[in-house]
Coordinates of C-alpha atoms in Angstrom, one line a residue:
Chain A
M1 CA 95.8 109.1 92.1
I2 CA 93.8 106.7 89.9
A3 CA 96.5 104.1 90.4
F4 CA 96.5 104.6 94.1
L5 CA 92.8 104.3 94.4
R6 CA 92.8 101.2 92.1
A7 CA 95.5 99.6 94.2
A8 CA 93.6 100.3 97.4
R9 CA 90.4 99.0 95.9
L10 CA 92.2 95.9 94.7
D11 CA 93.4 95.2 98.3
V12 CA 90.0 95.8 99.8
Q13 CA 88.3 93.5 97.3
E14 CA 91.0 90.8 97.8
S15 CA 90.6 91.0 101.5
L16 CA 86.8 90.8 101.4
R17 CA 87.1 87.6 99.4
A18 CA 89.7 86.1 101.8
R19 CA 88.6 83.7 104.6
W20 CA 90.7 85.5 107.1
F21 CA 88.6 88.6 106.8
L22 CA 85.4 86.7 107.5
F23 CA 87.0 85.1 110.6
Y24 CA 88.4 88.5 111.6
A25 CA 85.0 90.2 111.3
L26 CA 83.3 87.4 113.2
V27 CA 85.8 87.6 116.0
F28 CA 85.2 91.3 116.6
G29 CA 81.5 91.1 116.0
G30 CA 81.4 88.0 118.4
I31 CA 83.2 89.9 121.1
V32 CA 80.7 92.7 121.1
V33 CA 77.8 90.3 121.0
G34 CA 79.4 88.3 123.8
L35 CA 79.9 91.4 125.9
F36 CA 76.3 92.4 125.5
V37 CA 75.1 89.0 126.4
F38 CA 77.2 88.7 129.5
G39 CA 76.9 92.3 130.3
L40 CA 73.1 92.2 130.2
T41 CA 73.0 88.9 132.1
E42 CA 75.2 90.2 134.9
S43 CA 73.4 93.5 135.4
R44 CA 70.0 92.2 136.2
I45 CA 69.9 94.0 139.5
L46 CA 71.0 97.4 138.2
G47 CA 70.0 96.8 134.6
F48 CA 72.0 97.8 131.6
T49 CA 72.8 101.3 132.5
G50 CA 75.5 102.4 130.0
L51 CA 78.0 101.6 127.3
S52 CA 81.1 102.7 129.1
R53 CA 82.1 99.4 130.8
L54 CA 81.3 97.5 127.6
L55 CA 83.5 99.8 125.6
V56 CA 86.4 99.6 128.0
T57 CA 86.3 95.8 128.0
Y58 CA 86.1 95.8 124.3
I59 CA 89.0 98.1 124.0
Q60 CA 91.1 95.9 126.4
L61 CA 90.3 92.9 124.2
C62 CA 91.2 94.8 121.1
V63 CA 94.6 95.6 122.4
A64 CA 95.3 91.9 122.7
I65 CA 93.7 90.8 119.5
L66 CA 93.9 93.6 117.0
P67 CA 97.7 94.0 116.7
I68 CA 98.4 90.3 116.0
F69 CA 95.5 90.1 113.5
V70 CA 96.8 93.2 111.7
L71 CA 100.3 92.0 111.7
I72 CA 99.6 88.4 110.5
T73 CA 97.3 89.5 107.7
T74 CA 99.5 92.4 106.6
V75 CA 102.8 90.7 106.5
R76 CA 101.4 88.3 103.9
S77 CA 100.6 91.2 101.7
V78 CA 104.0 92.1 100.1
A79 CA 105.9 88.9 101.0
G80 CA 103.0 86.7 99.9
D81 CA 102.5 88.5 96.6
R82 CA 106.3 88.3 95.9
E83 CA 106.5 84.7 96.8
A84 CA 103.5 83.7 94.7
G85 CA 104.9 85.5 91.7
V86 CA 102.2 88.2 91.5
F87 CA 104.7 91.1 91.4
E88 CA 106.3 90.0 88.1
Y89 CA 103.0 90.6 86.3
M90 CA 101.2 93.3 88.4
L91 CA 104.3 95.5 88.6
S92 CA 104.9 95.2 84.8
L93 CA 101.8 97.4 84.5
P94 CA 102.4 101.1 84.6
V95 CA 101.6 101.6 88.3
P96 CA 103.9 103.9 90.3
L97 CA 105.4 101.9 93.1
S98 CA 104.3 104.6 95.6
A99 CA 100.7 104.2 94.4
W100 CA 101.0 100.4 94.6
Y101 CA 102.5 100.3 98.1
W102 CA 100.5 103.1 99.8
G103 CA 97.4 102.1 98.0
R104 CA 97.7 98.5 99.3
M105 CA 98.4 99.8 102.8
T106 CA 95.4 102.1 102.7
G107 CA 93.2 99.3 101.4
R108 CA 94.4 97.0 104.1
F109 CA 93.8 99.7 106.8
T110 CA 90.3 100.0 105.6
V111 CA 89.6 96.3 105.9
V112 CA 91.3 95.8 109.2
F113 CA 89.7 98.9 110.9
L114 CA 86.2 98.6 109.6
P115 CA 85.1 95.5 111.4
V116 CA 86.5 96.7 114.6
F117 CA 84.8 100.0 114.2
A118 CA 81.6 98.5 112.9
A119 CA 81.3 96.2 116.0
M120 CA 81.8 99.2 118.3
A121 CA 79.4 101.3 116.3
A122 CA 76.8 98.5 116.4
A123 CA 77.1 98.5 120.2
A124 CA 76.6 102.3 120.3
A125 CA 73.6 102.0 117.9
Y126 CA 72.1 99.3 120.2
A127 CA 72.6 101.5 123.2
E128 CA 70.9 104.4 121.4
F129 CA 68.1 102.1 120.4
R130 CA 67.6 101.1 124.0
Q131 CA 67.6 104.9 124.9
I132 CA 70.7 104.4 127.0
G133 CA 73.0 107.4 126.8
V134 CA 76.1 107.0 124.7
A135 CA 79.1 109.1 125.6
W136 CA 79.9 110.1 122.0
D137 CA 83.1 112.0 123.0
L138 CA 84.4 108.9 124.6
F139 CA 83.3 106.9 121.6
A140 CA 85.2 109.3 119.3
V141 CA 88.4 109.0 121.4
Y142 CA 88.2 105.2 121.4
T143 CA 87.7 105.2 117.7
L144 CA 90.7 107.4 117.2
L145 CA 92.8 105.2 119.5
L146 CA 91.8 102.2 117.5
V147 CA 92.8 104.0 114.3
S148 CA 96.1 104.9 115.8
L149 CA 96.8 101.3 117.0
A150 CA 95.7 99.7 113.8
W151 CA 97.9 102.1 111.7
A152 CA 100.9 101.5 113.9
F153 CA 100.8 97.7 113.5
L154 CA 99.9 98.1 109.8
G155 CA 103.1 100.1 109.4
F156 CA 105.1 97.4 111.2
G157 CA 103.4 94.7 109.1
M158 CA 104.3 96.5 105.9
L159 CA 107.9 96.9 107.0
I160 CA 108.3 93.2 108.0
S161 CA 106.5 92.2 104.8
V162 CA 109.1 94.0 102.7
L163 CA 112.1 92.8 104.7
A164 CA 111.1 89.1 104.6
R165 CA 111.6 87.2 101.4
S166 CA 108.9 84.6 102.2
S167 CA 105.6 84.7 103.9
D168 CA 106.8 82.1 106.5
V169 CA 109.6 84.3 107.6
A170 CA 107.3 87.4 107.6
Q171 CA 104.8 85.6 109.8
T172 CA 107.5 84.5 112.2
G173 CA 108.8 88.1 112.3
A174 CA 105.3 89.5 112.9
F175 CA 104.7 87.0 115.8
L176 CA 108.0 87.8 117.4
L177 CA 107.4 91.5 117.2
W178 CA 104.0 91.1 118.8
L179 CA 105.4 88.9 121.5
V180 CA 108.2 91.4 122.3
L181 CA 105.8 94.3 122.5
L182 CA 103.3 92.4 124.5
L183 CA 105.6 90.7 127.0
F184 CA 109.2 91.9 127.0
L185 CA 108.8 95.6 127.0
D186 CA 106.0 95.4 129.6
L187 CA 107.4 92.8 132.0
V188 CA 110.9 91.8 131.4
L189 CA 112.5 95.1 130.4
L190 CA 110.6 97.1 133.0
G191 CA 111.5 94.5 135.6
V192 CA 115.1 94.8 134.8
L193 CA 115.0 98.6 134.8
V194 CA 113.2 98.7 138.1
R195 CA 115.7 96.3 139.7
E196 CA 118.6 98.3 138.4
Q197 CA 116.9 101.3 140.1
M198 CA 116.7 103.4 137.0
P199 CA 114.8 106.7 137.2
L200 CA 111.0 106.1 137.2
E201 CA 110.6 108.7 134.4
L202 CA 112.9 106.6 132.2
V203 CA 111.1 103.4 133.0
V204 CA 107.7 104.9 132.3
G205 CA 108.9 106.7 129.2
L206 CA 110.3 103.5 127.7
A207 CA 107.1 101.7 128.5
L208 CA 105.1 104.3 126.7
L209 CA 107.2 104.0 123.6
N210 CA 105.5 100.7 123.2
P211 CA 102.3 101.5 121.2
L212 CA 100.5 98.7 123.0
Q213 CA 101.3 100.2 126.4
S214 CA 100.5 103.8 125.3
F215 CA 97.2 102.6 124.0
R216 CA 96.4 100.5 127.0
T217 CA 97.3 103.4 129.3
A218 CA 95.1 105.8 127.3
A219 CA 92.2 103.4 127.6
I220 CA 92.7 103.3 131.3
L221 CA 92.9 107.1 131.5
L222 CA 89.5 107.4 129.8
F223 CA 87.8 105.1 132.2
D224 CA 89.8 106.1 135.3
P225 CA 91.0 109.7 135.1
Q226 CA 93.4 109.2 138.1
M227 CA 94.8 106.0 136.7
V228 CA 94.8 104.5 140.2
V229 CA 95.6 101.0 138.9
L230 CA 98.9 102.2 137.5
G231 CA 100.2 103.3 140.9
P232 CA 103.2 105.7 140.9
A233 CA 103.5 105.6 137.1
A234 CA 100.2 107.5 137.0
Y235 CA 101.9 110.5 138.7
V236 CA 104.8 110.5 136.3
I237 CA 102.4 110.5 133.3
L238 CA 99.9 113.0 134.6
D239 CA 102.6 115.3 136.1
S240 CA 104.6 115.3 132.9
L241 CA 101.9 115.5 130.2
G242 CA 98.6 116.0 131.9
A243 CA 95.5 114.0 130.9
K244 CA 94.9 115.8 127.6
G245 CA 98.6 115.9 126.8
Y246 CA 98.9 112.2 127.4
L247 CA 95.9 111.5 125.2
A248 CA 97.3 113.5 122.4
F249 CA 100.6 111.6 122.8
A250 CA 98.8 108.2 122.8
L251 CA 96.9 109.2 119.6
A252 CA 99.9 110.7 117.7
W253 CA 102.8 108.4 118.7
P254 CA 101.5 105.1 117.2
V255 CA 100.5 107.0 114.0
L256 CA 104.1 108.4 113.8
L257 CA 105.6 105.0 114.5
G258 CA 103.4 103.2 111.9
T259 CA 104.0 105.9 109.3
G260 CA 107.8 105.8 110.0
A261 CA 107.9 102.0 109.7
A262 CA 105.8 102.0 106.6
A263 CA 107.9 104.7 105.0
L264 CA 111.1 102.7 105.8
G265 CA 109.4 99.7 104.2
Y266 CA 108.5 101.7 101.1
R267 CA 112.1 103.0 100.8
L268 CA 113.4 99.4 100.9
F269 CA 110.6 98.2 98.6
R270 CA 111.5 100.8 96.0
R271 CA 115.2 100.2 96.2
G272 CA 115.2 96.4 96.1
D273 CA 114.3 93.7 93.6
L274 CA 110.5 93.7 93.1
P275 CA 109.7 90.1 92.2
Chain B
M1 CA 115.2 102.4 71.0
I2 CA 116.1 99.9 73.8
R3 CA 119.7 99.7 74.9
F4 CA 121.2 97.3 77.4
Q5 CA 124.7 98.4 78.4
D6 CA 126.9 96.2 80.5
V7 CA 123.9 94.9 82.4
A8 CA 124.9 92.5 85.1
K9 CA 122.8 90.9 87.8
T10 CA 123.9 88.7 90.7
F11 CA 121.8 86.6 93.1
R12 CA 123.7 85.6 96.2
R13 CA 127.0 85.6 94.5
T14 CA 125.7 83.8 91.5
A15 CA 126.0 85.8 88.4
V16 CA 122.9 85.5 86.3
L17 CA 123.7 88.2 83.8
E18 CA 127.2 89.1 82.9
R19 CA 127.7 92.4 81.2
V20 CA 125.0 92.0 78.6
S21 CA 125.0 94.7 76.0
L22 CA 122.3 94.8 73.3
D23 CA 120.7 97.4 71.1
I24 CA 117.1 96.8 70.0
L25 CA 115.6 99.0 67.3
K26 CA 112.1 99.7 66.1
G27 CA 110.9 96.9 63.9
D28 CA 113.0 94.3 65.6
R29 CA 111.2 91.1 66.4
I30 CA 113.6 89.2 68.6
A31 CA 113.5 85.6 69.6
L32 CA 115.3 85.5 72.9
V33 CA 116.3 81.9 73.2
G34 CA 118.3 79.8 75.6
S35 CA 118.1 77.0 78.1
N36 CA 116.8 77.3 81.6
G37 CA 119.0 79.6 83.7
A38 CA 120.4 81.3 80.6
G39 CA 119.2 84.7 81.9
K40 CA 116.3 85.4 79.6
T41 CA 113.7 86.2 82.3
T42 CA 116.2 88.2 84.4
L43 CA 117.0 90.3 81.3
I44 CA 113.3 90.9 80.8
R45 CA 112.8 91.8 84.4
C46 CA 115.6 94.3 84.1
L47 CA 113.9 95.8 81.1
L48 CA 110.6 96.0 83.1
G49 CA 112.5 97.8 85.9
E50 CA 111.8 95.1 88.4
Y51 CA 115.4 94.3 89.2
V52 CA 118.2 96.4 90.6
H53 CA 121.2 95.7 88.4
E54 CA 124.6 96.9 87.4
G55 CA 124.9 98.6 84.0
R56 CA 122.2 100.7 82.4
V57 CA 119.0 100.0 80.5
W58 CA 117.3 102.7 78.4
V59 CA 114.1 102.8 76.6
D60 CA 114.2 105.9 74.3
G61 CA 116.6 107.5 76.8
L62 CA 114.5 106.7 79.9
E63 CA 115.5 104.2 82.5
P64 CA 112.7 101.8 83.4
R65 CA 113.7 101.8 87.1
R66 CA 113.5 105.6 87.4
A67 CA 110.7 106.3 84.9
R68 CA 108.6 103.3 85.5
R69 CA 105.3 104.8 84.5
E70 CA 106.5 106.3 81.2
V71 CA 108.3 103.2 80.1
L72 CA 105.8 100.6 81.3
A73 CA 103.0 102.5 79.7
R74 CA 104.5 101.4 76.4
V75 CA 105.1 97.8 77.3
G76 CA 102.7 94.9 76.8
F77 CA 103.9 91.9 78.8
V78 CA 102.8 88.3 78.8
P79 CA 104.7 86.3 81.5
Q80 CA 105.6 82.6 81.0
I81 CA 103.9 81.6 84.2
P82 CA 100.5 83.3 84.7
P83 CA 100.4 85.0 88.2
P84 CA 98.2 83.2 90.7
L85 CA 95.7 86.1 91.0
K86 CA 92.6 85.3 93.0
M87 CA 90.8 88.4 91.7
P88 CA 88.1 87.8 89.1
V89 CA 89.0 88.2 85.5
G90 CA 86.8 91.3 85.1
E91 CA 88.6 92.9 88.0
L92 CA 92.0 92.2 86.4
V93 CA 90.9 93.6 83.1
G94 CA 89.4 96.7 84.8
F95 CA 92.6 97.3 86.8
A96 CA 94.9 96.8 83.9
A97 CA 92.8 99.0 81.6
S98 CA 92.5 101.7 84.3
V99 CA 96.2 102.0 85.0
C100 CA 97.2 101.7 81.3
G101 CA 94.7 104.3 80.3
S102 CA 93.1 101.9 77.9
D103 CA 89.6 100.8 77.0
P104 CA 88.7 97.5 78.6
A105 CA 86.5 96.8 75.6
R106 CA 89.6 96.6 73.4
M107 CA 91.2 93.9 75.7
V108 CA 87.9 92.0 75.7
A109 CA 87.8 92.2 71.9
V110 CA 91.3 90.6 71.6
M111 CA 90.2 87.9 74.1
A112 CA 87.1 87.3 72.0
E113 CA 89.2 87.0 68.9
L114 CA 91.3 84.4 70.6
G115 CA 88.1 82.4 71.3
L116 CA 87.6 83.4 75.0
D117 CA 84.1 83.9 76.2
Y118 CA 84.7 86.9 78.5
D119 CA 81.2 87.1 79.8
R120 CA 81.4 83.5 81.0
I121 CA 84.7 84.0 82.8
R122 CA 84.6 87.6 84.0
R123 CA 83.4 86.6 87.5
L124 CA 85.7 83.6 87.8
P125 CA 88.9 84.0 89.8
F126 CA 91.8 84.3 87.3
V127 CA 93.7 81.5 89.1
K128 CA 90.9 79.0 88.5
L129 CA 91.1 79.4 84.7
S130 CA 92.8 76.8 82.6
G131 CA 96.3 77.4 81.3
G132 CA 95.0 78.4 77.9
M133 CA 92.4 80.7 79.2
K134 CA 94.9 82.5 81.4
Q135 CA 97.2 82.9 78.5
K136 CA 94.5 84.3 76.3
T137 CA 93.4 86.7 79.1
L138 CA 97.0 88.0 79.5
I139 CA 97.5 88.3 75.7
G140 CA 94.2 90.2 75.6
V141 CA 95.4 92.6 78.2
A142 CA 98.8 93.0 76.5
L143 CA 97.5 93.4 72.9
G144 CA 94.4 95.4 73.9
R145 CA 96.3 98.3 75.2
P146 CA 98.4 100.9 73.4
S147 CA 101.9 99.6 73.5
D148 CA 104.8 99.6 71.1
I149 CA 107.0 97.2 73.0
L150 CA 105.7 93.7 73.3
I151 CA 107.5 91.4 75.7
M152 CA 106.2 87.8 75.7
D153 CA 107.6 84.9 77.6
E154 CA 106.6 81.7 75.8
P155 CA 103.4 83.4 74.8
A156 CA 101.8 80.6 72.7
A157 CA 102.8 77.7 74.8
N158 CA 99.3 77.0 76.1
L159 CA 97.2 78.0 73.1
D160 CA 95.3 75.6 70.9
P161 CA 96.1 75.7 67.1
E162 CA 93.2 78.0 66.3
A163 CA 94.1 80.5 69.0
R164 CA 97.8 80.3 67.9
H165 CA 96.8 81.2 64.4
I166 CA 94.8 84.2 65.6
F167 CA 97.5 85.2 67.9
F168 CA 100.1 85.1 65.1
R169 CA 97.7 87.1 62.9
L170 CA 97.4 89.7 65.7
L171 CA 101.1 89.9 66.0
A172 CA 101.5 90.2 62.2
A173 CA 99.1 93.1 62.3
R174 CA 101.5 95.1 64.5
K175 CA 104.8 93.7 63.5
D176 CA 106.2 96.9 62.0
D177 CA 104.8 99.2 64.8
G178 CA 107.5 98.7 67.4
I179 CA 109.5 96.0 69.1
M180 CA 108.7 92.4 70.0
L181 CA 110.8 90.4 72.4
I182 CA 109.7 86.8 72.5
T183 CA 111.5 84.3 74.8
S184 CA 111.5 80.6 74.3
H185 CA 113.5 77.6 75.2
R186 CA 113.3 76.5 71.6
L187 CA 113.9 78.5 68.5
D188 CA 111.5 76.4 66.4
E189 CA 108.6 77.6 68.6
V190 CA 109.1 81.2 67.6
A191 CA 111.4 81.2 64.6
A192 CA 108.8 82.3 62.1
L193 CA 107.6 85.2 64.3
V194 CA 110.9 87.0 64.4
N195 CA 113.5 88.7 62.3
R196 CA 116.3 88.5 64.8
V197 CA 117.6 85.8 67.1
V198 CA 119.4 86.5 70.4
E199 CA 120.7 83.4 72.2
M200 CA 121.7 83.6 75.8
D201 CA 123.8 81.1 77.7
M202 CA 125.1 81.4 81.3
G203 CA 124.1 85.0 81.5
R204 CA 125.8 86.1 78.2
V205 CA 124.6 86.8 74.7
V206 CA 126.3 84.1 72.6
L207 CA 124.5 84.7 69.4
D208 CA 122.9 87.8 67.9
D209 CA 121.8 87.3 64.3
R210 CA 119.3 88.4 61.7
V211 CA 117.0 85.8 60.2
A212 CA 115.1 85.8 56.9
D213 CA 111.9 87.7 57.3
T214 CA 109.8 86.0 54.6
V215 CA 107.3 84.0 56.4
D216 CA 103.8 85.5 56.4
M217 CA 102.8 85.4 60.0
A218 CA 99.1 85.3 59.0
S219 CA 99.4 82.5 56.5
R220 CA 98.0 79.1 56.9
M221 CA 99.0 75.9 55.2
A222 CA 96.5 73.2 54.1
C223 CA 98.2 69.9 54.9
R224 CA 97.6 66.2 54.2
V225 CA 99.5 63.4 55.9
T226 CA 99.4 59.8 54.8
L227 CA 100.7 57.1 57.0
V228 CA 101.9 53.6 56.2
R229 CA 99.7 52.2 58.9
P230 CA 97.3 53.6 61.6
D231 CA 99.0 54.6 64.8
E232 CA 97.3 55.6 68.0
A233 CA 100.0 57.9 69.4
F234 CA 100.2 59.7 66.1
A235 CA 96.4 60.1 66.0
R236 CA 96.4 61.7 69.4
T237 CA 99.2 64.1 68.5
I238 CA 97.8 65.1 65.1
A239 CA 94.4 65.6 66.6
D240 CA 96.0 68.2 69.0
W241 CA 97.0 70.1 65.9
G242 CA 93.4 70.3 64.9
F243 CA 93.7 67.7 62.1
E244 CA 90.7 65.6 61.1
G245 CA 90.5 62.1 59.6
G246 CA 91.6 58.8 60.9
G247 CA 93.5 55.7 60.2
T248 CA 96.1 56.5 57.6
H249 CA 94.8 59.7 56.2
W250 CA 94.8 63.0 58.0
R251 CA 94.2 66.6 56.9
G252 CA 94.2 69.9 58.6
P253 CA 95.6 73.4 58.7
V254 CA 99.1 74.4 59.9
N255 CA 99.8 78.1 60.8
G256 CA 102.6 79.5 58.7
P257 CA 104.7 80.4 61.6
D258 CA 104.1 76.9 63.1
R259 CA 105.6 75.1 60.1
L260 CA 108.9 74.4 61.8
R261 CA 107.2 73.1 64.9
F262 CA 105.0 70.9 62.7
F263 CA 107.9 69.4 60.9
A264 CA 109.7 68.8 64.2
M265 CA 106.6 66.9 65.4
L266 CA 106.4 64.9 62.2
S267 CA 110.1 64.0 62.5
R268 CA 109.2 61.9 65.6
Y269 CA 107.1 59.7 63.4
T270 CA 109.3 59.6 60.3
G271 CA 109.0 55.8 59.9
L272 CA 105.2 56.1 59.8
I273 CA 104.9 58.9 57.1
A274 CA 104.0 57.6 53.7
G275 CA 103.2 61.0 52.2
L276 CA 103.1 64.7 53.1
E277 CA 101.4 67.4 51.1
M278 CA 101.4 71.0 52.1
A279 CA 100.0 74.0 50.3
E280 CA 99.8 77.6 51.2
G281 CA 96.2 78.4 51.8
K282 CA 94.2 81.6 51.5
R283 CA 95.8 84.4 53.5
E284 CA 93.8 86.3 56.0
G285 CA 92.6 89.5 54.5
N286 CA 93.7 88.4 51.0
P287 CA 91.1 85.9 49.7
C288 CA 92.4 86.2 46.1
A289 CA 95.8 84.7 47.0
T290 CA 96.4 81.6 44.8
E291 CA 97.1 78.2 46.3
K292 CA 100.2 76.5 45.3
V293 CA 101.2 72.9 45.8

């Protein structure tokens, strides 16, 4: 347990020293500040009446930015250390591989999630300060959704990081995965499936296997319980799972995916050459 | 105590180790020598459980790959190339001490003995230190923890003469406690530290021999060198050895285990040497030892 905590701490401290973290924190902090500035400017007539719209916009921006940030910074973790020759020395110390791997992942999760959460929490705190009601239940679900999304891509990142023998290859792999999940599963694959007149349930089911899509859909559900913007897909989702059922799925599925990917990465890491 | 049995390792169809078998017993101080690509580092990484390989490696019946923690808890390791760690030195020492169950103060004490001002460097990123400072830090971590197997890859390469002397003395203090495995490209670098030489070539052990174990690792020779004429290149070289003087007369200490290296250096200036005088000086911890000329 000590080795696990030390490995996690090591990763946290390393990340806090890195420039990417500063940039990363600034991006998410900047988004919230930007949303406040524009939100307040554009609501002069009605005034700033609540946090819901800001949170929804923030979440939608997160879905575009968070995964690629998490992937790019995580894939450098194992592949970068291996490439730089850090493993030869650090893994000659009596650290169990499990403690090293999962400790690093936990540390990385802490640093990738905290700025995202802190920005959102700062927005909520501001709303409280202005005595504008904060829907804390909504805030909690958004937080859990972000945890779930960050964990999924962290797991993918760890897996790619173990598979790639250099950080260049790892970064390319990470970018391709993000592109595939962002574009292909949403647009290309679904377009093909619809044109081939596949059952709607299959099309929607496949789409929701994509953690980006399941997250995005859950975010829409929280803002628009009927999910009108999704059209017929909304019926399939709500008829099959119901609103609460779908939310549970959207929270659990990415966590399962991320854990599975990370576990596979660990298995490969343990079985292969370390340096 | 350590057994390599038919250990083979291949990287992309290139055999780096070919069925290496070797038994290492307590008290063995081995110079693992060989040219680049001979397989020394790969063999060490197999011993550290870092590589998947054919054959078996045991440390007191435990396989490093399966019982990492138990085996590595006994191993002090100094790599040839210091890792490019961005963490501050203090963090590295804290981490190493924590996972090794050791007292960081012991590691710091070894560093101080080697002449490293820990308080000055503890907040500096390890990667920003000079080569010698990195080496001293890693030696401090390796020797400042409880370990009976020392694995050192060119450990004294970046050390100044004074630090080398202290380093040899630290090794001398624990030479009978366990196993030392010191790799080097050149035997003269490590000859005096060891009692056994294993030479590797093209992934095979081509020589495994005992060597006379008479050199006192903590001894120091008082040396005078006289030249036929002053020479600028010689002056630079001998100053690096910590010698003082100038022109045609130089004097300074030579660590006992460094004698062979010193003679090898002098051999480059044979035509310049008019006289050489060497005497065994006072031994550390034995001030009554007599000098002999």
